[in-house]
Amino acid sequence: MASPGDATLDTSHVGKNKVPARYWLELQKEGKDEAEVGKDAEPSRKRLRRKEKKKEKMKEKKTQKAKKMKQEDTLVKQTISGKSDPFPGPAPISQDRVRKFKRKTKTKRSGSVGNKLRDVISRSEEASEMAQKQSARFDLLLPEDAGFLEGDEDEDTCTISQEDIADAVDITSGAKYFNLKLSQFGPYRVDYSKTGRHLLLGGRRGHVACVDWQSKQLMCEINVMESVNDVKWLHSEAMYAVAQKKWLYIYDTNGIELHCIRKFNDVLRMQFLPYHFLLATASATSFLQYLDVSVGKEVAAICTKTGRLDVMCQNPHNAIVHLGHHNGTVTLWSPNQKEALVKMLCHQGGVRSIAVDKTGTYMVTSGMDKKLKVFDIRTFKPLNSYFLPAGSSCLSLSQKGLLSAATGDVVQVYRDVWSTTVTKPYMAHRVRGTVWGLHFCPFEDVLGVGHGDGFTSMLVPGAGEPNFDGLDANPYRSAKQRQEWEVKALLEKIQPELISLDPHELGQVDNAAFEQRHQDRVQALGFDPLAKAKFIPKYKKKGRSSAGSVERRKKQVAHEDQRDVIRETMEDKMKIEEERRQREKKAAVLSGQKSALDRFKK
Amino acid sequence: MAKVSSKKKLSKTKAKKSSEVAGDSAVKKTEVVYDEEEEEDKEDFNENVTSEEEEEDGEDERRRQKLLEAISALGGKRKKTLGERSEAAVQLSEFSVNAEGEGDKINLSDLIGSMDKTPQVSAKTRKQLKTLQQSNRTVESPLSKQETERIQRDVAFQKAASEVTRWKSIIQQNQRAEQLVFPLNQEAPGPKPMERVVTGWKARTPLEEEIFALLSANKQPIHDPILTPQEEVSMKAMSLEEAKIRRAELQKARALQSYYEAKTRRERKIKSKKYHRVQNKAKRKDFVKQFDEMVKSDPAAALEELHKMELARMQERMSLKHQNSGKWAKSKAIMAKYDEGARKAMQQQLEVNKDLTQKLVTAVNDEEEEEEEDEGGDPEVLPDFVNDAEQGVDSSNPWMRGKLSEDPAEKETSEIVDLTAEEESADVEEEEEEEEEVKETEEEALLREFDSRRKRRQALIPVISVDDDEEEESKTAAEEEEESKTAVEEKEESKEEEESKVAAVEEEEEEEEEEEEQLSEFTNLYKEIAESRRGAEAEQAEAAAAADTETSSAQLEETLMRIRTLEDTEELLMQEESAADEAPVPPPAAENPPPASQPAGTNKKRKRGIELKQVLTKATKVIQVPLAHTVEDAEDSDDNQEQRGLIREAFAGDDVVSDFLKEKRKQEAAGKPQVVDLTLPGWGEWGGTGLKLSRRKRKKFRMKAAPPPPRKDVSLPGVIISEKRNRSITLHQVNTLPFPFETHTQFESTIRTPLGRTWNTERTVKKISKPKVVTRMGAIIEPMAREELMKDRNQATVADRNSVNSGKRKR
């Protein structure tokens, strides 16, 4: 694009150099002057501050150079309005942010590749780079930041009481600290729905209640007249599962029993895998069972052969279920394998509780040996080990990585358990009875504690993820939106076969040998598709299908087959023989060449 | 003119016919023809009339002829009327040449014979004809039909092939394109530059029209042109006087140039040596004078000159030009004994050499410095410490001499700036310099401090190393003690290892405690040693400063220090470190003694690799809980030791660790491939129970499979990872590499980015899921035209060049 200034310069080749005055040229000059003033002003300030002559001189030089460059730039990039873009090019993105969205490393370019391949690779590289950059750019739209608790000088944050916090924060947040006194039906298990709006309480002595806890609206309250082992929301807040004394039941929000699943007996703990629509249950008979709630089928039933299973948690990253056992081991399970994927020895005593963080990187376990251990479950290596004077019976990890541990009737919350060695809890709170269930509320700074005397909702600043994904789990969704989401989620349901330790495994090329694959296929199909059909002799009339002739015919076919095999092998042998002969001949020819020294041989 | 017009008419009719034949597609072309001709037709209308008349006459005659022929044909008897060439006739059948003298052959000479007599024939043609007559080469018989056809086909094929190959590049390009949008030659979508939009834009609304009318009335530029017509004219125009003046100037310049050229040419041709000598001398003088001036007025140029001189000097020093070693010089040397002139010439040569190789720069530098002093009185250009640096103690290390922060390059630049600086800024600079002086002094003080510290450290370090050496060699009593202890410890450790398989938890802990005790003991010992050594160092510090050479040698020796065992050295280092750490800050160590000794223990263990027991008995951090729980039993709040005891009691029966290890071993054993036994009992040997297989048979018929790849949990003692293949996922995996890819990693990297809207922004999704071919609805996709080919070729060449450039840039 030829700028007006350039054009005039080009045409004036004779001495007389008239440049007609143009308003935009003037404007431009002013702009430049302003820019210069701005640039000059800054170094002068610096001069005052630093009082360093040489550096400043250097700087001035640089700025001069920069100015020149700028001027040239402005000359080049002029729009019709005459003003140059003050922020040319796309906005810069910080490298950290870009790195956050990195997906695997790109391969190094191997030596020589064909044109087509090069095109394909470069195009995909470009696309992935663009995706990464765009995501980083749009990360800007997640403006919320998690809060934290800060004490006064010489004040531990763990000594700040919940009442103080509730007083200090705004009314709506303050209202999130409350106690429900339910002393009649014994210790409570707790579960929040995926959006964090709904709370499910299951009392040991049969009391089940679901509450819209923010508006404190009771949705339903029933007594199942049986002991309740665990309660769990299913994919939406319309249904929940209750593990009762004998069977597993499913209720809806009105308290109506939808299903009684007799296949799932003596269930002690449950986990719901939201993207697979799988309800995983661990029973007292050491069975780990998976129920597909979208179709109502049992996907897998695995006998773990490890006794009573009352410690369970899921890895939200790869949907692997972790089970804790009395012999101090933690086992990892997927519905596709009848044996544990991994078995780790974590404690000397039995394992009391497990929790896995959102990113699937860390696992926190607590055991009967009163230790609290942090593992990196990508490498299965221990990171930290803490000694809790009283051990902890329940563990829960928040979205932001806060760890809550219950010891008796005291709930402690820890921060940065894996990156630093913690000596003191971040927060502590005493509830009225022994803690039975702990659960951090998603997208809220709230920890729900179910205990012997009811339920306590604690305020834990910095616990919840401040930015929610409206398409995934929207706390403010309407009934219509929920329906819409449900349909979409069902369409995007991940099949249980895809559960594996490494979720990226699906994107890898299976480089198993043909035989291996064939074996797999045979196992999956139950027969060998490539096997030759067995010869069944046709029935012939007039006495030709006598046992002897049938046998003869069979023999004939068998002979034919054998002959084929023999012929093939013979041909192979012949070929090999031929080759050998050829080789020998060649060698003979080579050796036959007479050298000058052959005459001395005898 | 008439003929011309008739021809046109003809063409017109032809065009008509063709238009009828060719149909719609050609309509346009013919129309164009019409348009062109119609104007001319109008002009030539009158003449056309006359020509038509003439034409009519001709037609009449033809008709008559036809009629006659028809009548003659009616007669039935075929009459042989052969037209003769005897007379000039309008109608002459070309087929009716009668050969009267049929029998006799006509020779070329017969035809040419008359040529000699006719004077009109030019000599050239005559000559040509003669040569033709003389040469009796026969024309070759034509090729057979098949052959000619084959050749024609070949040629045609080659032609067609070349035609087709021209499309190759564009086809390839289209095949490789990320997306093809049909019809192909569409305008690029997206925002167009403002100018193009404006030029294509026409005023439509009355307001716009009015504005444009105004603008055009005032001869204002409407779009892109920057100048009004007047302005343009004025720019171009030059008055007559100006033009004359300019011409005169140019003439003069040209004349002067020619004069100068002539002069120089003349001078160059002068052979007198004396003249040249004088000339050169004058030139040199002139140059020196100029240079002097230049130094004052334009120091940059002067510097350049200096550089040039320097360069000349370098060249002189490199070359043997004036060193009396050439052919000429040798001949002169022979003559020198007798010839005064020759001697002189040689002398001169040497002098020239001397002159050229002399260092000129120093004098000039002095001058410059003087000038600087005159200008600003800059005392800070070369600070004092530059001189101080030479007095530095450590001469072996060049880095320790002067100020580190001062860059030589920076200094230079500052000097240059000073040189070029104008007088205006002098006063400002002075102020700044004062400020800087203050700063500088501060800096210097700091630096001095650092320097002194560094010296002290230097004095210290080598001494330590010397001490080390001495100790290592002489083995003081303390060291011996230590070693013996370590030996004992090692023994214990080995014992531990042996027992580890069956070791109960209690024993292990006891041992650990023992270890810790020992460790603490010998850390104390070591601390003492280190302390004593430090005292010695302090004494020696002053003495060491004097003995520089010794220290340097010690430094050299340091690398040759004898290291007996890895453990030894590590311990030494660690103890030293810990001692150094603890010396300034003793209180924390007193507070909790275990952490001081524990790291040592853990370190040692790490060396041996990860141990299962270590995993379980990893250093635990006790967390203080502010609120003691009340509900559970009170015993829990007791001491750690008691708790451990309790746990041990509770789990005395089930040894968790050994169980786990057993299981792991079992798994490992199950994973190993088994030996396939193909022996047939009693085959070739005696059969029966209790008979041993012969060695030969064992060797031949028991197949050992290759060892499997190492397990994933080899280095993880506390973990068993299942080696089973996940069969369910393999059904969904890609199992053969898709076409263009050569390695798995290439393919995997191309599918690493998810495509869905859940993970990407809208723009990215659109880009990623772009269709390969896009057709506009309703648009006719025509085959590519030849013009496109040309265009694309141009583009392709440009693109190629671009790609080449980018490739270069990448490299």
PDB file of C-alpha atoms in Angstrom, chain A residues 145-147 398-402 440-446 460-467:
ATOM      1  CA  ASP A 145      -9.656 -16.067  41.428  1.00  0.00           C
ATOM      2  CA  ALA A 146      -9.837 -18.315  44.454  1.00  0.00           C
ATOM      3  CA  GLY A 147      -9.704 -16.519  47.766  1.00  0.00           C
ATOM      4  CA  SER A 398     -11.307 -29.788  47.011  1.00  0.00           C
ATOM      5  CA  GLN A 399     -11.170 -28.586  43.427  1.00  0.00           C
ATOM      6  CA  LYS A 400      -8.382 -26.202  44.305  1.00  0.00           C
ATOM      7  CA  GLY A 401      -6.405 -28.866  46.121  1.00  0.00           C
ATOM      8  CA  LEU A 402      -7.254 -28.219  49.757  1.00  0.00           C
ATOM      9  CA  PHE A 440     -16.132 -30.344  49.473  1.00  0.00           C
ATOM     10  CA  CYS A 441     -18.842 -28.547  47.615  1.00  0.00           C
ATOM     11  CA  PRO A 442     -17.906 -27.941  43.976  1.00  0.00           C
ATOM     12  CA  PHE A 443     -17.652 -24.294  42.885  1.00  0.00           C
ATOM     13  CA  GLU A 444     -18.188 -23.093  46.450  1.00  0.00           C
ATOM     14  CA  ASP A 445     -15.861 -22.403  49.338  1.00  0.00           C
ATOM     15  CA  VAL A 446     -17.790 -24.830  51.442  1.00  0.00           C
ATOM     16  CA  VAL A 460     -13.259 -22.846  53.684  1.00  0.00           C
ATOM     17  CA  PRO A 461     -11.963 -19.860  51.711  1.00  0.00           C
ATOM     18  CA  GLY A 462     -10.149 -20.878  48.562  1.00  0.00           C
ATOM     19  CA  ALA A 463     -11.602 -24.359  48.319  1.00  0.00           C
ATOM     20  CA  GLY A 464     -13.804 -24.227  45.257  1.00  0.00           C
ATOM     21  CA  GLU A 465     -13.021 -23.562  41.654  1.00  0.00           C
ATOM     22  CA  PRO A 466     -14.129 -19.979  41.015  1.00  0.00           C
ATOM     23  CA  ASN A 467     -14.719 -20.384  37.278  1.00  0.00           C
TER      24      ASN A 467
END
